[in-house]
């Protein structure tokens, strides 16, 4: 009679890295988590930034750790103590999904088995260190969801050095899509092959992009290795889930925060603030979307067309959007920073008065997202 070993009796420990809002919005992340929980002890984390909003809207913040901002490869490294790790995403196409998985694997270099399940490309692939148990999970996922098992790409990286210039490719781009770096739009794609070039912390060129110089001017120091690059909408599946307040909200401490072209950092910078001042159109749109789930109003300083900004985007209740003349959002933003260092506003209304003082006749309109003017 065969005696079971301790390894046979021990439940499988499964780490899960969820990347991007789309895999959550479509309901696949919830379904896959339930299936995996039936086959082992699951620890799930978010890899990336904008997926936080989707996790909150789906009511999964109690099951998926969204407390830390970590890249997908960092999250994979964090879960190397698991028997296996599952990377879960929803790519635009099968090709871009396979490239994404290969890049994550090459950067993370995990010591445990890593498999990818892509609900957009509808495939499962073994990315690293396959084992009998990880192969069984991969086959089970593919069978349960009707996905195809594909061979992973050879190790692939999207970074290369050209002399003193760092070059990084942006995958899955469609012509006409906006390209953003750390939440700031730098231009519009003119080709499917898009590359961004950086030297000494500054974007010095690009291929396949019609650059937006005003956007480039707004970018502070950029480390292209760790920068968040995005093409198209920050949430392609927006509207599939109803926005909701986060059940993990922290207490308000009466302070305010200023977010200046760092929208990807909104959760970390402002999760315990009473209100937030945002500078720039893209920053206000992205940060506002995140902070609406935390119930934190924003005072946004923008210089674009504000028509429908409160209806077309999810903005926190009681927010105020101040539109200034074109090219003046940064100027007004700097003035506000200078004033706030001497006079700390205690409320959003007091901050609005400071903006009026700093902007003067540069103000074009003031829109309150609760309908008041």
mmCIF file of C-alpha atoms in Angstrom:
data_model
loop_
_atom_site.group_PDB
_atom_site.id
_atom_site.type_symbol
_atom_site.label_atom_id
_atom_site.label_comp_id
_atom_site.label_asym_id
_atom_site.label_seq_id
_atom_site.Cartn_x
_atom_site.Cartn_y
_atom_site.Cartn_z
ATOM 1 C CA UNK A 1 0.000 0.000 0.000
ATOM 2 C CA UNK A 2 1.398 3.417 -1.035
ATOM 3 C CA UNK A 3 1.787 6.031 1.696
ATOM 4 C CA UNK A 4 1.076 9.601 0.566
ATOM 5 C CA UNK A 5 3.945 12.006 0.980
ATOM 6 C CA UNK A 6 3.573 15.341 2.754
ATOM 7 C CA UNK A 7 3.830 17.054 -0.649
ATOM 8 C CA UNK A 8 0.896 14.988 -1.944
ATOM 9 C CA UNK A 9 -1.274 15.898 1.062
ATOM 10 C CA UNK A 10 -0.408 19.601 1.182
ATOM 11 C CA UNK A 11 -2.802 21.878 -0.650
ATOM 12 C CA UNK A 12 -1.333 23.706 -3.585
ATOM 13 C CA UNK A 13 -0.381 27.326 -2.884
ATOM 14 C CA UNK A 14 -1.277 29.499 -5.860
ATOM 15 C CA UNK A 15 -0.175 33.098 -6.327
ATOM 16 C CA UNK A 16 -2.259 35.185 -8.729
ATOM 17 C CA UNK A 17 -1.169 38.428 -10.387
ATOM 18 C CA UNK A 18 -4.052 40.342 -11.980
ATOM 19 C CA UNK A 19 -3.028 42.930 -14.546
ATOM 20 C CA UNK A 20 -5.233 45.613 -16.030
ATOM 21 C CA UNK A 21 -8.879 46.576 -15.534
ATOM 22 C CA UNK A 22 -10.250 44.670 -18.536
ATOM 23 C CA UNK A 23 -9.738 41.180 -17.104
ATOM 24 C CA UNK A 24 -11.714 42.327 -14.046
ATOM 25 C CA UNK A 25 -14.440 44.305 -15.845
ATOM 26 C CA UNK A 26 -15.330 41.351 -18.070
ATOM 27 C CA UNK A 27 -15.895 39.167 -15.008
ATOM 28 C CA UNK A 28 -13.140 36.729 -15.945
ATOM 29 C CA UNK A 29 -10.909 37.496 -12.954
ATOM 30 C CA UNK A 30 -13.726 36.647 -10.547
ATOM 31 C CA UNK A 31 -14.543 33.408 -12.366
ATOM 32 C CA UNK A 32 -10.900 32.334 -12.603
ATOM 33 C CA UNK A 33 -10.270 33.113 -8.931
ATOM 34 C CA UNK A 34 -13.226 30.916 -7.965
ATOM 35 C CA UNK A 35 -11.903 28.059 -10.106
ATOM 36 C CA UNK A 36 -8.382 28.387 -8.693
ATOM 37 C CA UNK A 37 -9.700 28.548 -5.117
ATOM 38 C CA UNK A 38 -11.218 25.135 -5.722
ATOM 39 C CA UNK A 39 -7.760 23.772 -6.547
ATOM 40 C CA UNK A 40 -5.559 25.375 -3.916
ATOM 41 C CA UNK A 41 -4.937 28.190 -1.446
ATOM 42 C CA UNK A 42 -4.936 31.415 -3.427
ATOM 43 C CA UNK A 43 -3.169 34.703 -2.684
ATOM 44 C CA UNK A 44 -4.119 37.324 -5.284
ATOM 45 C CA UNK A 45 -2.488 40.697 -5.866
ATOM 46 C CA UNK A 46 -2.829 43.479 -8.389
ATOM 47 C CA UNK A 47 0.061 44.008 -10.787
ATOM 48 C CA UNK A 48 -0.169 47.514 -12.219
ATOM 49 C CA UNK A 49 -2.095 50.664 -11.283
ATOM 50 C CA UNK A 50 -5.376 51.272 -13.094
ATOM 51 C CA UNK A 51 -6.735 47.833 -12.270
ATOM 52 C CA UNK A 52 -7.376 49.120 -8.755
ATOM 53 C CA UNK A 53 -10.458 50.985 -9.917
ATOM 54 C CA UNK A 54 -11.856 47.851 -11.571
ATOM 55 C CA UNK A 55 -11.098 45.723 -8.490
ATOM 56 C CA UNK A 56 -13.039 48.187 -6.337
ATOM 57 C CA UNK A 57 -15.964 48.364 -8.782
ATOM 58 C CA UNK A 58 -16.117 44.554 -8.851
ATOM 59 C CA UNK A 59 -16.121 44.386 -5.045
ATOM 60 C CA UNK A 60 -12.960 42.264 -5.028
ATOM 61 C CA UNK A 61 -10.762 44.442 -2.800
ATOM 62 C CA UNK A 62 -11.246 41.923 0.017
ATOM 63 C CA UNK A 63 -9.871 39.104 -2.158
ATOM 64 C CA UNK A 64 -7.231 40.923 -4.213
ATOM 65 C CA UNK A 65 -4.506 42.935 -2.493
ATOM 66 C CA UNK A 66 -4.496 46.466 -3.958
ATOM 67 C CA UNK A 67 -2.569 48.078 -1.107
ATOM 68 C CA UNK A 68 0.743 48.367 -2.954
ATOM 69 C CA UNK A 69 1.684 49.750 -6.336
ATOM 70 C CA UNK A 70 3.796 47.053 -7.961
ATOM 71 C CA UNK A 71 4.531 46.253 -11.587
ATOM 72 C CA UNK A 72 3.414 42.838 -12.888
ATOM 73 C CA UNK A 73 7.009 41.516 -12.834
ATOM 74 C CA UNK A 74 7.545 42.778 -9.276
ATOM 75 C CA UNK A 75 4.299 41.129 -8.211
ATOM 76 C CA UNK A 76 5.420 37.844 -9.791
ATOM 77 C CA UNK A 77 8.677 38.077 -7.830
ATOM 78 C CA UNK A 78 6.733 38.752 -4.614
ATOM 79 C CA UNK A 79 4.822 35.469 -5.061
ATOM 80 C CA UNK A 80 7.774 33.178 -5.766
ATOM 81 C CA UNK A 81 7.180 31.370 -2.459
ATOM 82 C CA UNK A 82 3.987 29.904 -3.984
ATOM 83 C CA UNK A 83 3.938 26.482 -5.618
ATOM 84 C CA UNK A 84 3.009 28.299 -8.806
ATOM 85 C CA UNK A 85 1.992 31.759 -9.980
ATOM 86 C CA UNK A 86 -0.787 32.603 -12.438
ATOM 87 C CA UNK A 87 -0.495 35.829 -14.444
ATOM 88 C CA UNK A 88 -3.986 36.931 -15.446
ATOM 89 C CA UNK A 89 -4.650 39.576 -18.129
ATOM 90 C CA UNK A 90 -6.889 40.571 -21.036
ATOM 91 C CA UNK A 91 -4.797 41.688 -24.026
ATOM 92 C CA UNK A 92 -6.026 43.410 -27.179
ATOM 93 C CA UNK A 93 -4.858 40.462 -29.289
ATOM 94 C CA UNK A 94 -3.219 37.058 -28.961
ATOM 95 C CA UNK A 95 0.097 38.459 -30.233
ATOM 96 C CA UNK A 96 0.220 41.306 -27.724
ATOM 97 C CA UNK A 97 -0.826 38.923 -24.940
ATOM 98 C CA UNK A 98 2.033 36.545 -25.694
ATOM 99 C CA UNK A 99 4.516 39.425 -25.886
ATOM 100 C CA UNK A 100 3.254 40.787 -22.561
ATOM 101 C CA UNK A 101 3.678 37.423 -20.845
ATOM 102 C CA UNK A 102 7.174 37.000 -22.250
ATOM 103 C CA UNK A 103 8.255 40.460 -21.092
ATOM 104 C CA UNK A 104 6.908 39.891 -17.562
ATOM 105 C CA UNK A 105 8.653 36.516 -17.350
ATOM 106 C CA UNK A 106 11.978 37.887 -18.641
ATOM 107 C CA UNK A 107 11.927 40.729 -16.111
ATOM 108 C CA UNK A 108 10.696 38.706 -13.140
ATOM 109 C CA UNK A 109 12.860 35.604 -13.708
ATOM 110 C CA UNK A 110 10.759 33.580 -11.232
ATOM 111 C CA UNK A 111 12.101 30.479 -9.512
ATOM 112 C CA UNK A 112 8.678 28.860 -9.276
ATOM 113 C CA UNK A 113 6.364 27.832 -12.163
ATOM 114 C CA UNK A 114 4.663 30.763 -13.899
ATOM 115 C CA UNK A 115 1.674 30.349 -16.209
ATOM 116 C CA UNK A 116 -0.345 32.971 -18.041
ATOM 117 C CA UNK A 117 -4.067 32.992 -18.711
ATOM 118 C CA UNK A 118 -5.197 35.674 -21.156
ATOM 119 C CA UNK A 119 -8.947 36.140 -21.469
ATOM 120 C CA UNK A 120 -8.533 38.554 -24.399
ATOM 121 C CA UNK A 121 -6.424 36.221 -26.522
ATOM 122 C CA UNK A 122 -8.247 33.231 -24.987
ATOM 123 C CA UNK A 123 -5.122 31.208 -24.270
ATOM 124 C CA UNK A 124 -3.073 29.662 -21.490
ATOM 125 C CA UNK A 125 0.741 29.498 -21.731
ATOM 126 C CA UNK A 126 3.489 28.137 -19.481
ATOM 127 C CA UNK A 127 5.978 30.996 -19.107
ATOM 128 C CA UNK A 128 8.612 29.485 -16.807
ATOM 129 C CA UNK A 129 9.653 26.452 -14.745
ATOM 130 C CA UNK A 130 6.840 24.079 -15.667
ATOM 131 C CA UNK A 131 6.033 21.278 -13.224
ATOM 132 C CA UNK A 132 3.544 18.448 -13.133
ATOM 133 C CA UNK A 133 1.279 20.407 -10.807
ATOM 134 C CA UNK A 134 1.488 23.678 -12.757
ATOM 135 C CA UNK A 135 0.804 21.835 -16.016
ATOM 136 C CA UNK A 136 -2.303 20.321 -14.437
ATOM 137 C CA UNK A 137 -3.542 23.785 -13.454
ATOM 138 C CA UNK A 138 -2.810 25.155 -16.935
ATOM 139 C CA UNK A 139 -4.679 22.292 -18.591
ATOM 140 C CA UNK A 140 -7.563 22.634 -16.148
ATOM 141 C CA UNK A 141 -7.922 26.381 -16.784
ATOM 142 C CA UNK A 142 -7.832 25.876 -20.544
ATOM 143 C CA UNK A 143 -10.415 23.092 -20.413
ATOM 144 C CA UNK A 144 -12.760 24.912 -18.030
ATOM 145 C CA UNK A 145 -12.810 28.184 -19.970
ATOM 146 C CA UNK A 146 -12.451 26.772 -23.466
ATOM 147 C CA UNK A 147 -9.062 28.410 -24.039
ATOM 148 C CA UNK A 148 -6.235 27.149 -26.213
ATOM 149 C CA UNK A 149 -2.882 26.106 -24.744
ATOM 150 C CA UNK A 150 -0.119 27.954 -26.598
ATOM 151 C CA UNK A 151 3.645 27.857 -26.500
ATOM 152 C CA UNK A 152 5.100 30.912 -24.814
ATOM 153 C CA UNK A 153 7.376 33.178 -26.798
ATOM 154 C CA UNK A 154 11.109 32.974 -26.268
ATOM 155 C CA UNK A 155 12.396 35.433 -23.666
ATOM 156 C CA UNK A 156 11.630 38.860 -24.964
ATOM 157 C CA UNK A 157 12.325 42.348 -23.687
ATOM 158 C CA UNK A 158 10.934 45.668 -24.875
ATOM 159 C CA UNK A 159 14.057 47.627 -23.890
ATOM 160 C CA UNK A 160 17.290 48.180 -25.723
ATOM 161 C CA UNK A 161 20.179 50.630 -25.655
ATOM 162 C CA UNK A 162 21.191 52.721 -28.675
ATOM 163 C CA UNK A 163 24.366 54.490 -27.573
ATOM 164 C CA UNK A 164 23.367 56.839 -24.752
ATOM 165 C CA UNK A 165 19.682 56.522 -25.587
ATOM 166 C CA UNK A 166 17.303 54.018 -24.009
ATOM 167 C CA UNK A 167 14.620 52.770 -26.417
ATOM 168 C CA UNK A 168 11.405 51.080 -25.313
ATOM 169 C CA UNK A 169 8.712 49.670 -27.551
ATOM 170 C CA UNK A 170 5.003 50.044 -26.805
ATOM 171 C CA UNK A 171 3.096 46.913 -27.865
ATOM 172 C CA UNK A 172 -0.492 46.506 -28.997
ATOM 173 C CA UNK A 173 -0.797 50.000 -30.446
ATOM 174 C CA UNK A 174 -3.380 51.002 -33.025
ATOM 175 C CA UNK A 175 -2.886 54.101 -35.210
ATOM 176 C CA UNK A 176 -4.812 57.031 -33.776
ATOM 177 C CA UNK A 177 -4.487 55.919 -30.166
ATOM 178 C CA UNK A 178 -3.055 58.317 -27.622
ATOM 179 C CA UNK A 179 0.253 57.296 -26.048
ATOM 180 C CA UNK A 180 0.836 58.169 -22.404
ATOM 181 C CA UNK A 181 3.864 58.001 -20.122
ATOM 182 C CA UNK A 182 3.086 57.789 -16.392
ATOM 183 C CA UNK A 183 -0.405 59.117 -17.078
ATOM 184 C CA UNK A 184 0.627 62.073 -19.250
ATOM 185 C CA UNK A 185 -0.258 61.938 -22.941
ATOM 186 C CA UNK A 186 2.821 62.592 -25.106
ATOM 187 C CA UNK A 187 1.310 62.098 -28.553
ATOM 188 C CA UNK A 188 -0.797 60.098 -30.985
ATOM 189 C CA UNK A 189 0.251 56.853 -32.652
ATOM 190 C CA UNK A 190 0.751 57.003 -36.415
ATOM 191 C CA UNK A 191 1.844 53.355 -36.763
ATOM 192 C CA UNK A 192 1.493 50.000 -35.036
ATOM 193 C CA UNK A 193 5.242 49.982 -34.362
ATOM 194 C CA UNK A 194 5.801 52.561 -31.637
ATOM 195 C CA UNK A 195 9.040 53.269 -29.787
ATOM 196 C CA UNK A 196 9.937 55.919 -27.218
ATOM 197 C CA UNK A 197 13.482 57.181 -26.657
ATOM 198 C CA UNK A 198 14.874 58.538 -23.394
ATOM 199 C CA UNK A 199 18.217 60.083 -22.496
ATOM 200 C CA UNK A 200 19.226 61.366 -19.059
ATOM 201 C CA UNK A 201 15.649 61.159 -17.828
ATOM 202 C CA UNK A 202 14.045 63.085 -20.694
ATOM 203 C CA UNK A 203 12.036 61.862 -23.694
ATOM 204 C CA UNK A 204 14.213 62.832 -26.657
ATOM 205 C CA UNK A 205 12.335 61.226 -29.518
ATOM 206 C CA UNK A 206 9.903 58.608 -30.724
ATOM 207 C CA UNK A 207 9.053 56.429 -33.680
ATOM 208 C CA UNK A 208 5.491 55.925 -34.864
ATOM 209 C CA UNK A 209 4.177 58.821 -32.758
ATOM 210 C CA UNK A 210 3.133 62.361 -33.595
ATOM 211 C CA UNK A 211 4.497 63.959 -30.454
ATOM 212 C CA UNK A 212 2.573 66.464 -28.375
ATOM 213 C CA UNK A 213 5.205 68.943 -27.241
ATOM 214 C CA UNK A 214 2.999 70.400 -24.513
ATOM 215 C CA UNK A 215 2.678 66.919 -23.043
ATOM 216 C CA UNK A 216 6.431 66.333 -23.172
ATOM 217 C CA UNK A 217 7.043 69.631 -21.405
ATOM 218 C CA UNK A 218 4.865 68.487 -18.527
ATOM 219 C CA UNK A 219 6.834 65.307 -17.891
ATOM 220 C CA UNK A 220 9.345 65.397 -15.060
ATOM 221 C CA UNK A 221 12.291 62.984 -14.918
ATOM 222 C CA UNK A 222 11.372 59.698 -16.636
ATOM 223 C CA UNK A 223 13.004 56.335 -16.021
ATOM 224 C CA UNK A 224 11.947 54.490 -19.152
ATOM 225 C CA UNK A 225 12.738 51.115 -17.556
ATOM 226 C CA UNK A 226 10.041 51.516 -14.909
ATOM 227 C CA UNK A 227 7.727 54.062 -16.565
ATOM 228 C CA UNK A 228 4.099 53.097 -17.157
ATOM 229 C CA UNK A 229 3.460 53.270 -20.897
ATOM 230 C CA UNK A 230 -0.059 52.971 -22.223
ATOM 231 C CA UNK A 231 -1.819 53.178 -25.572
ATOM 232 C CA UNK A 232 -5.463 54.094 -25.926
ATOM 233 C CA UNK A 233 -7.895 54.387 -23.059
ATOM 234 C CA UNK A 234 -6.789 53.720 -19.507
ATOM 235 C CA UNK A 235 -9.823 51.446 -19.215
ATOM 236 C CA UNK A 236 -11.069 49.967 -22.477
ATOM 237 C CA UNK A 237 -13.995 48.269 -20.741
ATOM 238 C CA UNK A 238 -15.206 51.329 -18.820
ATOM 239 C CA UNK A 239 -18.916 51.241 -18.137
ATOM 240 C CA UNK A 240 -19.201 47.463 -17.738
ATOM 241 C CA UNK A 241 -19.249 47.802 -13.957
ATOM 242 C CA UNK A 242 -20.999 50.418 -11.843
ATOM 243 C CA UNK A 243 -18.580 52.686 -9.942
ATOM 244 C CA UNK A 244 -18.600 52.070 -6.193
ATOM 245 C CA UNK A 245 -16.849 53.352 -3.099
ATOM 246 C CA UNK A 246 -13.989 51.276 -1.759
ATOM 247 C CA UNK A 247 -14.741 49.280 1.402
ATOM 248 C CA UNK A 248 -11.085 49.733 2.441
ATOM 249 C CA UNK A 249 -11.200 53.530 2.570
ATOM 250 C CA UNK A 250 -8.796 55.123 5.034
ATOM 251 C CA UNK A 251 -9.782 57.922 7.405
ATOM 252 C CA UNK A 252 -9.559 61.533 6.280
ATOM 253 C CA UNK A 253 -6.915 63.518 8.138
ATOM 254 C CA UNK A 254 -7.966 66.979 6.994
ATOM 255 C CA UNK A 255 -4.943 67.421 4.743
ATOM 256 C CA UNK A 256 -4.924 68.073 1.010
ATOM 257 C CA UNK A 257 -2.639 66.807 -1.721
ATOM 258 C CA UNK A 258 -1.429 68.235 -5.016
ATOM 259 C CA UNK A 259 -1.078 65.844 -7.952
ATOM 260 C CA UNK A 260 0.906 67.405 -10.775
ATOM 261 C CA UNK A 261 1.145 65.155 -13.843
ATOM 262 C CA UNK A 262 1.539 62.017 -11.713
ATOM 263 C CA UNK A 263 -1.955 60.585 -11.993
ATOM 264 C CA UNK A 264 -0.715 57.008 -11.680
ATOM 265 C CA UNK A 265 0.317 57.854 -8.108
ATOM 266 C CA UNK A 266 -3.129 59.103 -7.060
ATOM 267 C CA UNK A 267 -3.898 56.189 -4.740
ATOM 268 C CA UNK A 268 -0.617 56.528 -2.819
ATOM 269 C CA UNK A 269 -0.539 60.327 -2.751
ATOM 270 C CA UNK A 270 -4.102 61.001 -1.727
ATOM 271 C CA UNK A 271 -5.815 57.990 -0.167
ATOM 272 C CA UNK A 272 -6.106 59.731 3.225
ATOM 273 C CA UNK A 273 -6.613 63.313 1.979
ATOM 274 C CA UNK A 274 -9.794 65.331 2.428
ATOM 275 C CA UNK A 275 -9.496 66.857 -1.050
ATOM 276 C CA UNK A 276 -6.963 66.946 -3.884
ATOM 277 C CA UNK A 277 -5.766 69.598 -6.313
ATOM 278 C CA UNK A 278 -4.929 68.129 -9.731
ATOM 279 C CA UNK A 279 -2.997 69.955 -12.449
ATOM 280 C CA UNK A 280 -3.487 69.059 -16.116
ATOM 281 C CA UNK A 281 -6.280 67.581 -18.233
ATOM 282 C CA UNK A 282 -5.040 63.972 -18.271
ATOM 283 C CA UNK A 283 -4.000 64.077 -14.623
ATOM 284 C CA UNK A 284 -7.414 65.376 -13.586
ATOM 285 C CA UNK A 285 -9.228 62.736 -15.658
ATOM 286 C CA UNK A 286 -7.211 59.744 -14.403
ATOM 287 C CA UNK A 287 -6.760 60.880 -10.795
ATOM 288 C CA UNK A 288 -10.419 61.864 -10.606
ATOM 289 C CA UNK A 289 -11.474 58.416 -11.773
ATOM 290 C CA UNK A 290 -9.351 56.766 -9.073
ATOM 291 C CA UNK A 291 -10.312 59.159 -6.286
ATOM 292 C CA UNK A 292 -14.031 58.856 -7.047
ATOM 293 C CA UNK A 293 -13.795 55.313 -5.612
ATOM 294 C CA UNK A 294 -12.306 56.734 -2.425
ATOM 295 C CA UNK A 295 -14.899 59.500 -2.130
ATOM 296 C CA UNK A 296 -12.270 62.248 -2.340
ATOM 297 C CA UNK A 297 -13.252 65.381 -4.309
ATOM 298 C CA UNK A 298 -10.753 67.013 -6.666
ATOM 299 C CA UNK A 299 -10.112 70.594 -7.693
ATOM 300 C CA UNK A 300 -8.890 70.138 -11.255
ATOM 301 C CA UNK A 301 -6.963 72.793 -13.169
ATOM 302 C CA UNK A 302 -7.215 72.080 -16.910
ATOM 303 C CA UNK A 303 -6.684 73.981 -20.144
ATOM 304 C CA UNK A 304 -8.588 71.753 -22.590
ATOM 305 C CA UNK A 305 -12.220 71.585 -23.644
ATOM 306 C CA UNK A 306 -14.210 70.875 -20.464
ATOM 307 C CA UNK A 307 -17.580 70.191 -22.144
ATOM 308 C CA UNK A 308 -19.035 67.039 -20.618
ATOM 309 C CA UNK A 309 -16.037 66.360 -18.434
ATOM 310 C CA UNK A 310 -18.218 65.551 -15.445
ATOM 311 C CA UNK A 311 -20.641 63.458 -17.505
ATOM 312 C CA UNK A 312 -18.206 61.685 -19.788
ATOM 313 C CA UNK A 313 -15.785 60.793 -17.006
ATOM 314 C CA UNK A 314 -16.305 59.409 -13.536
ATOM 315 C CA UNK A 315 -15.436 62.307 -11.262
ATOM 316 C CA UNK A 316 -15.861 62.432 -7.477
ATOM 317 C CA UNK A 317 -18.926 64.183 -6.107
ATOM 318 C CA UNK A 318 -18.316 67.786 -5.013
ATOM 319 C CA UNK A 319 -15.376 68.128 -7.423
ATOM 320 C CA UNK A 320 -14.659 71.407 -9.199
ATOM 321 C CA UNK A 321 -13.035 71.746 -12.641
ATOM 322 C CA UNK A 322 -11.358 75.091 -13.366
ATOM 323 C CA UNK A 323 -10.592 75.637 -17.038
ATOM 324 C CA UNK A 324 -7.891 78.192 -17.796
ATOM 325 C CA UNK A 325 -6.686 79.563 -21.122
ATOM 326 C CA UNK A 326 -4.713 77.153 -23.303
ATOM 327 C CA UNK A 327 -1.177 76.563 -22.090
ATOM 328 C CA UNK A 328 -1.842 78.072 -18.660
ATOM 329 C CA UNK A 329 -2.597 75.036 -16.480
ATOM 330 C CA UNK A 330 1.073 74.580 -15.560
ATOM 331 C CA UNK A 331 1.523 78.299 -14.866
ATOM 332 C CA UNK A 332 -1.495 78.387 -12.563
ATOM 333 C CA UNK A 333 -0.426 75.106 -10.992
ATOM 334 C CA UNK A 334 3.003 76.498 -10.070
ATOM 335 C CA UNK A 335 1.374 79.604 -8.589
ATOM 336 C CA UNK A 336 -0.947 77.437 -6.483
ATOM 337 C CA UNK A 337 1.995 75.403 -5.187
ATOM 338 C CA UNK A 338 3.794 78.591 -4.171
ATOM 339 C CA UNK A 339 0.733 80.007 -2.397
ATOM 340 C CA UNK A 340 -0.067 76.723 -0.631
ATOM 341 C CA UNK A 341 3.421 76.574 0.872
ATOM 342 C CA UNK A 342 2.606 79.766 2.786
ATOM 343 C CA UNK A 343 -1.152 79.308 3.197
ATOM 344 C CA UNK A 344 -2.467 75.786 3.605
ATOM 345 C CA UNK A 345 -6.103 75.606 2.451
ATOM 346 C CA UNK A 346 -8.340 73.832 4.959
ATOM 347 C CA UNK A 347 -11.171 73.106 2.508
ATOM 348 C CA UNK A 348 -11.791 72.714 -1.193
ATOM 349 C CA UNK A 349 -13.686 76.029 -1.256
ATOM 350 C CA UNK A 350 -10.710 77.802 0.300
ATOM 351 C CA UNK A 351 -8.450 76.146 -2.298
ATOM 352 C CA UNK A 352 -10.810 77.313 -5.062
ATOM 353 C CA UNK A 353 -10.475 80.890 -3.799
ATOM 354 C CA UNK A 354 -6.708 80.472 -3.963
ATOM 355 C CA UNK A 355 -6.985 79.273 -7.567
ATOM 356 C CA UNK A 356 -9.119 82.289 -8.453
ATOM 357 C CA UNK A 357 -6.494 84.511 -6.839
ATOM 358 C CA UNK A 358 -3.604 82.825 -8.662
ATOM 359 C CA UNK A 359 -5.281 82.518 -12.058
ATOM 360 C CA UNK A 360 -7.080 85.847 -12.287
ATOM 361 C CA UNK A 361 -8.278 86.555 -15.818
ATOM 362 C CA UNK A 362 -6.736 83.300 -17.081
ATOM 363 C CA UNK A 363 -9.891 81.476 -15.917
ATOM 364 C CA UNK A 364 -12.271 80.546 -18.727
ATOM 365 C CA UNK A 365 -14.885 78.657 -16.700
ATOM 366 C CA UNK A 366 -15.566 76.914 -13.401
ATOM 367 C CA UNK A 367 -17.655 73.739 -13.456
ATOM 368 C CA UNK A 368 -18.927 72.026 -10.324
ATOM 369 C CA UNK A 369 -19.586 68.321 -10.718
ATOM 370 C CA UNK A 370 -22.679 68.586 -8.548
ATOM 371 C CA UNK A 371 -24.344 70.812 -11.098
ATOM 372 C CA UNK A 372 -23.641 74.210 -9.511
ATOM 373 C CA UNK A 373 -21.763 76.991 -11.330
#
